Amino acid sequence: NEITELGNNLKDFGDSFSNVSLGFTGIGAGAIAAAVEADNAMGKIQASLGMTSKEAEKTKDRVQDLAQKGFDFTDSLEGITKVEQALGDMLNPRQVDDLVGELQVFEKYFEADLQDSIKTVSSMMRNFGITEQQATDVIAKGFQIRLDASGDWLDTLWEYGVHYSELGLTAD
């Protein structure tokens, strides 16, 4: 009877140890997946932006910082890449990162397409001589007061911004 009880205890211990091992395996798989995602990010950054390995590493760190703030890693990577391509000559890395965060909020809460948001911010900065923050403030205000009811708020700002500017109108 004692031998049977000892056998059962050893079996229970073995089952518990097996569950712990599976937990560690899951953690290991998650770490491997994150490492693969980071490596893929490096390749995309280098190919898209023509950066050296060192520059791409810094950019990947910026993507990871955005992800740690609650934004999706892949969306942050796409955002930084596209904003750098469109506005890299006008913004420093901190401004790019802040803008990407704002544009991801537009995407999440107002279903605004990332590329449409980028081209609208770019157009507003170039046509009105305003900062990216001022441009996103105008865009956000328009979304909040339902100027996007027909789904063309960003297109309107992008398409007609140059004409508004020529008429002497401001973004305010």
mmCIF file of C-alpha atoms in Angstrom:
data_model
loop_
_atom_site.group_PDB
_atom_site.id
_atom_site.type_symbol
_atom_site.label_atom_id
_atom_site.label_comp_id
_atom_site.label_asym_id
_atom_site.label_seq_id
_atom_site.Cartn_x
_atom_site.Cartn_y
_atom_site.Cartn_z
ATOM 1 C CA ASN A 1 0.000 0.000 0.000
ATOM 2 C CA GLU A 2 2.841 2.374 0.857
ATOM 3 C CA ILE A 3 4.545 1.461 -2.402
ATOM 4 C CA THR A 4 1.349 2.228 -4.340
ATOM 5 C CA GLU A 5 1.000 5.546 -2.514
ATOM 6 C CA LEU A 6 4.644 6.409 -3.222
ATOM 7 C CA GLY A 7 4.095 5.487 -6.883
ATOM 8 C CA ASN A 8 1.029 7.727 -7.076
ATOM 9 C CA ASN A 9 2.940 10.617 -5.457
ATOM 10 C CA LEU A 10 5.788 10.207 -7.941
ATOM 11 C CA LYS A 11 3.295 10.102 -10.808
ATOM 12 C CA ASP A 12 1.631 13.326 -9.535
ATOM 13 C CA PHE A 13 5.056 14.961 -9.227
ATOM 14 C CA GLY A 14 5.912 13.859 -12.765
ATOM 15 C CA ASP A 15 2.650 15.282 -14.126
ATOM 16 C CA SER A 16 3.279 18.600 -12.351
ATOM 17 C CA PHE A 17 6.846 18.750 -13.648
ATOM 18 C CA SER A 18 5.576 18.047 -17.158
ATOM 19 C CA ASN A 19 3.155 21.013 -16.928
ATOM 20 C CA VAL A 20 5.981 23.283 -15.742
ATOM 21 C CA SER A 21 8.119 22.105 -18.647
ATOM 22 C CA LEU A 22 5.327 22.897 -21.105
ATOM 23 C CA GLY A 23 5.080 26.398 -19.605
ATOM 24 C CA PHE A 24 8.794 26.978 -20.139
ATOM 25 C CA THR A 25 8.491 25.645 -23.668
ATOM 26 C CA GLY A 26 5.742 28.206 -24.339
ATOM 27 C CA ILE A 27 7.913 31.001 -22.971
ATOM 28 C CA GLY A 28 10.807 29.838 -25.128
ATOM 29 C CA ALA A 29 8.604 29.734 -28.226
ATOM 30 C CA GLY A 30 7.404 33.269 -27.522
ATOM 31 C CA ALA A 31 10.976 34.497 -27.174
ATOM 32 C CA ILE A 32 11.957 32.807 -30.420
ATOM 33 C CA ALA A 33 8.966 34.335 -32.219
ATOM 34 C CA ALA A 34 9.895 37.796 -30.911
ATOM 35 C CA ALA A 35 13.494 37.338 -32.052
ATOM 36 C CA VAL A 36 12.355 36.270 -35.530
ATOM 37 C CA GLU A 37 9.997 39.261 -35.701
ATOM 38 C CA ALA A 38 12.861 41.594 -34.742
ATOM 39 C CA ASP A 39 15.157 40.049 -37.384
ATOM 40 C CA ASN A 40 12.453 40.448 -40.030
ATOM 41 C CA ALA A 41 12.044 44.063 -38.928
ATOM 42 C CA MET A 42 15.759 44.700 -39.452
ATOM 43 C CA GLY A 43 15.544 43.403 -43.010
ATOM 44 C CA LYS A 44 12.461 45.474 -43.798
ATOM 45 C CA ILE A 45 13.983 48.632 -42.329
ATOM 46 C CA GLN A 46 17.206 48.209 -44.270
ATOM 47 C CA ALA A 47 15.449 47.407 -47.546
ATOM 48 C CA SER A 48 12.793 50.134 -47.247
ATOM 49 C CA LEU A 49 14.955 52.960 -45.980
ATOM 50 C CA GLY A 50 18.407 52.055 -47.300
ATOM 51 C CA MET A 51 19.918 52.119 -43.832
ATOM 52 C CA THR A 52 23.086 50.541 -42.539
ATOM 53 C CA SER A 53 22.798 47.741 -39.995
ATOM 54 C CA LYS A 54 23.588 50.162 -37.185
ATOM 55 C CA GLU A 55 20.949 52.687 -38.308
ATOM 56 C CA ALA A 56 18.402 49.901 -38.794
ATOM 57 C CA GLU A 57 19.134 48.609 -35.274
ATOM 58 C CA LYS A 58 18.364 52.058 -33.816
ATOM 59 C CA THR A 59 15.153 52.239 -35.826
ATOM 60 C CA LYS A 60 14.166 48.732 -34.692
ATOM 61 C CA ASP A 61 14.671 49.903 -31.087
ATOM 62 C CA ARG A 62 12.288 52.794 -31.786
ATOM 63 C CA VAL A 63 9.710 50.329 -33.144
ATOM 64 C CA GLN A 64 10.084 48.225 -30.001
ATOM 65 C CA ASP A 65 9.631 51.350 -27.842
ATOM 66 C CA LEU A 66 6.323 52.069 -29.579
ATOM 67 C CA ALA A 67 5.287 48.437 -29.108
ATOM 68 C CA GLN A 68 6.079 48.698 -25.388
ATOM 69 C CA LYS A 69 3.737 51.710 -25.211
ATOM 70 C CA GLY A 70 0.905 49.443 -26.349
ATOM 71 C CA PHE A 71 1.061 49.811 -30.118
ATOM 72 C CA ASP A 72 1.284 46.777 -32.374
ATOM 73 C CA PHE A 73 4.890 45.934 -33.372
ATOM 74 C CA THR A 74 4.069 45.283 -37.043
ATOM 75 C CA ASP A 75 1.914 48.422 -37.334
ATOM 76 C CA SER A 76 4.651 50.477 -35.664
ATOM 77 C CA LEU A 77 7.240 49.086 -38.064
ATOM 78 C CA GLU A 78 5.054 49.916 -41.057
ATOM 79 C CA GLY A 79 4.278 53.362 -39.650
ATOM 80 C CA ILE A 80 7.872 54.329 -38.960
ATOM 81 C CA THR A 81 8.973 53.040 -42.350
ATOM 82 C CA LYS A 82 6.271 54.945 -44.248
ATOM 83 C CA VAL A 83 6.597 58.169 -42.239
ATOM 84 C CA GLU A 84 10.387 58.109 -42.650
ATOM 85 C CA GLN A 85 9.934 57.693 -46.403
ATOM 86 C CA ALA A 86 7.406 60.531 -46.680
ATOM 87 C CA LEU A 87 8.582 62.996 -44.031
ATOM 88 C CA GLY A 88 12.058 61.896 -42.961
ATOM 89 C CA ASP A 89 13.495 65.090 -44.431
ATOM 90 C CA MET A 90 11.198 67.227 -42.256
ATOM 91 C CA LEU A 91 11.084 65.375 -38.938
ATOM 92 C CA ASN A 92 13.585 64.112 -36.406
ATOM 93 C CA PRO A 93 13.264 60.513 -35.091
ATOM 94 C CA ARG A 94 11.315 61.555 -31.974
ATOM 95 C CA GLN A 95 8.823 63.506 -34.087
ATOM 96 C CA VAL A 96 8.454 60.522 -36.441
ATOM 97 C CA ASP A 97 7.758 58.203 -33.505
ATOM 98 C CA ASP A 98 5.217 60.595 -31.952
ATOM 99 C CA LEU A 99 3.488 61.017 -35.303
ATOM 100 C CA VAL A 100 3.336 57.248 -35.839
ATOM 101 C CA GLY A 101 1.670 56.879 -32.434
ATOM 102 C CA GLU A 102 -0.918 59.544 -33.325
ATOM 103 C CA LEU A 103 -1.601 57.979 -36.718
ATOM 104 C CA GLN A 104 -2.116 54.575 -35.113
ATOM 105 C CA VAL A 105 -4.720 56.172 -32.828
ATOM 106 C CA PHE A 106 -6.472 57.593 -35.925
ATOM 107 C CA GLU A 107 -6.368 54.151 -37.488
ATOM 108 C CA LYS A 108 -7.755 52.429 -34.400
ATOM 109 C CA TYR A 109 -10.472 54.872 -33.367
ATOM 110 C CA PHE A 110 -11.436 56.582 -36.624
ATOM 111 C CA GLU A 111 -10.574 53.794 -39.102
ATOM 112 C CA ALA A 112 -8.255 56.183 -40.926
ATOM 113 C CA ASP A 113 -5.931 54.549 -43.433
ATOM 114 C CA LEU A 114 -2.273 54.978 -42.454
ATOM 115 C CA GLN A 115 -1.129 56.015 -45.927
ATOM 116 C CA ASP A 116 -3.984 58.536 -46.273
ATOM 117 C CA SER A 117 -3.115 59.997 -42.870
ATOM 118 C CA ILE A 118 0.560 60.331 -43.787
ATOM 119 C CA LYS A 119 -0.105 62.049 -47.122
ATOM 120 C CA THR A 120 -2.588 64.411 -45.436
ATOM 121 C CA VAL A 121 -0.149 65.388 -42.678
ATOM 122 C CA SER A 122 2.582 65.861 -45.285
ATOM 123 C CA SER A 123 0.336 68.020 -47.460
ATOM 124 C CA MET A 124 -0.744 70.165 -44.524
ATOM 125 C CA MET A 125 2.834 70.661 -43.346
ATOM 126 C CA ARG A 126 4.003 71.657 -46.823
ATOM 127 C CA ASN A 127 0.992 73.792 -47.822
ATOM 128 C CA PHE A 128 0.308 75.557 -44.542
ATOM 129 C CA GLY A 129 3.800 75.610 -43.064
ATOM 130 C CA ILE A 130 2.621 73.945 -39.852
ATOM 131 C CA THR A 131 4.168 71.239 -37.711
ATOM 132 C CA GLU A 132 3.123 67.599 -37.742
ATOM 133 C CA GLN A 133 1.561 68.124 -34.302
ATOM 134 C CA GLN A 134 -0.546 71.031 -35.536
ATOM 135 C CA ALA A 135 -1.619 68.947 -38.548
ATOM 136 C CA THR A 136 -2.674 65.992 -36.390
ATOM 137 C CA ASP A 137 -4.517 68.354 -34.038
ATOM 138 C CA VAL A 138 -6.581 69.681 -36.973
ATOM 139 C CA ILE A 139 -7.225 66.157 -38.253
ATOM 140 C CA ALA A 140 -8.242 64.898 -34.803
ATOM 141 C CA LYS A 141 -10.566 67.858 -34.245
ATOM 142 C CA GLY A 142 -12.250 67.173 -37.584
ATOM 143 C CA PHE A 143 -12.782 63.536 -36.674
ATOM 144 C CA GLN A 144 -14.158 64.538 -33.267
ATOM 145 C CA ILE A 145 -16.711 66.965 -34.690
ATOM 146 C CA ARG A 146 -17.761 64.426 -37.319
ATOM 147 C CA LEU A 147 -16.318 66.069 -40.417
ATOM 148 C CA ASP A 148 -15.622 62.541 -41.653
ATOM 149 C CA ALA A 149 -19.315 61.607 -41.855
ATOM 150 C CA SER A 150 -18.981 60.838 -45.560
ATOM 151 C CA GLY A 151 -15.574 59.185 -45.128
ATOM 152 C CA ASP A 152 -13.597 61.847 -47.005
ATOM 153 C CA TRP A 153 -12.159 64.118 -44.282
ATOM 154 C CA LEU A 154 -8.549 63.165 -44.987
ATOM 155 C CA ASP A 155 -9.046 63.292 -48.758
ATOM 156 C CA THR A 156 -10.586 66.769 -48.470
ATOM 157 C CA LEU A 157 -7.641 68.096 -46.469
ATOM 158 C CA TRP A 158 -5.151 66.463 -48.820
ATOM 159 C CA GLU A 159 -6.806 67.386 -52.106
ATOM 160 C CA TYR A 160 -7.925 70.929 -51.334
ATOM 161 C CA GLY A 161 -5.216 71.977 -48.869
ATOM 162 C CA VAL A 162 -3.094 73.532 -51.595
ATOM 163 C CA HIS A 163 -6.071 75.580 -52.837
ATOM 164 C CA TYR A 164 -6.981 76.716 -49.317
ATOM 165 C CA SER A 165 -3.385 77.807 -48.836
ATOM 166 C CA GLU A 166 -3.357 79.717 -52.158
ATOM 167 C CA LEU A 167 -6.482 81.565 -51.016
ATOM 168 C CA GLY A 168 -4.672 82.643 -47.873
ATOM 169 C CA LEU A 169 -6.622 80.345 -45.570
ATOM 170 C CA THR A 170 -4.831 78.700 -42.661
ATOM 171 C CA ALA A 171 -5.165 75.265 -41.114
ATOM 172 C CA ASP A 172 -6.861 76.855 -38.122
#
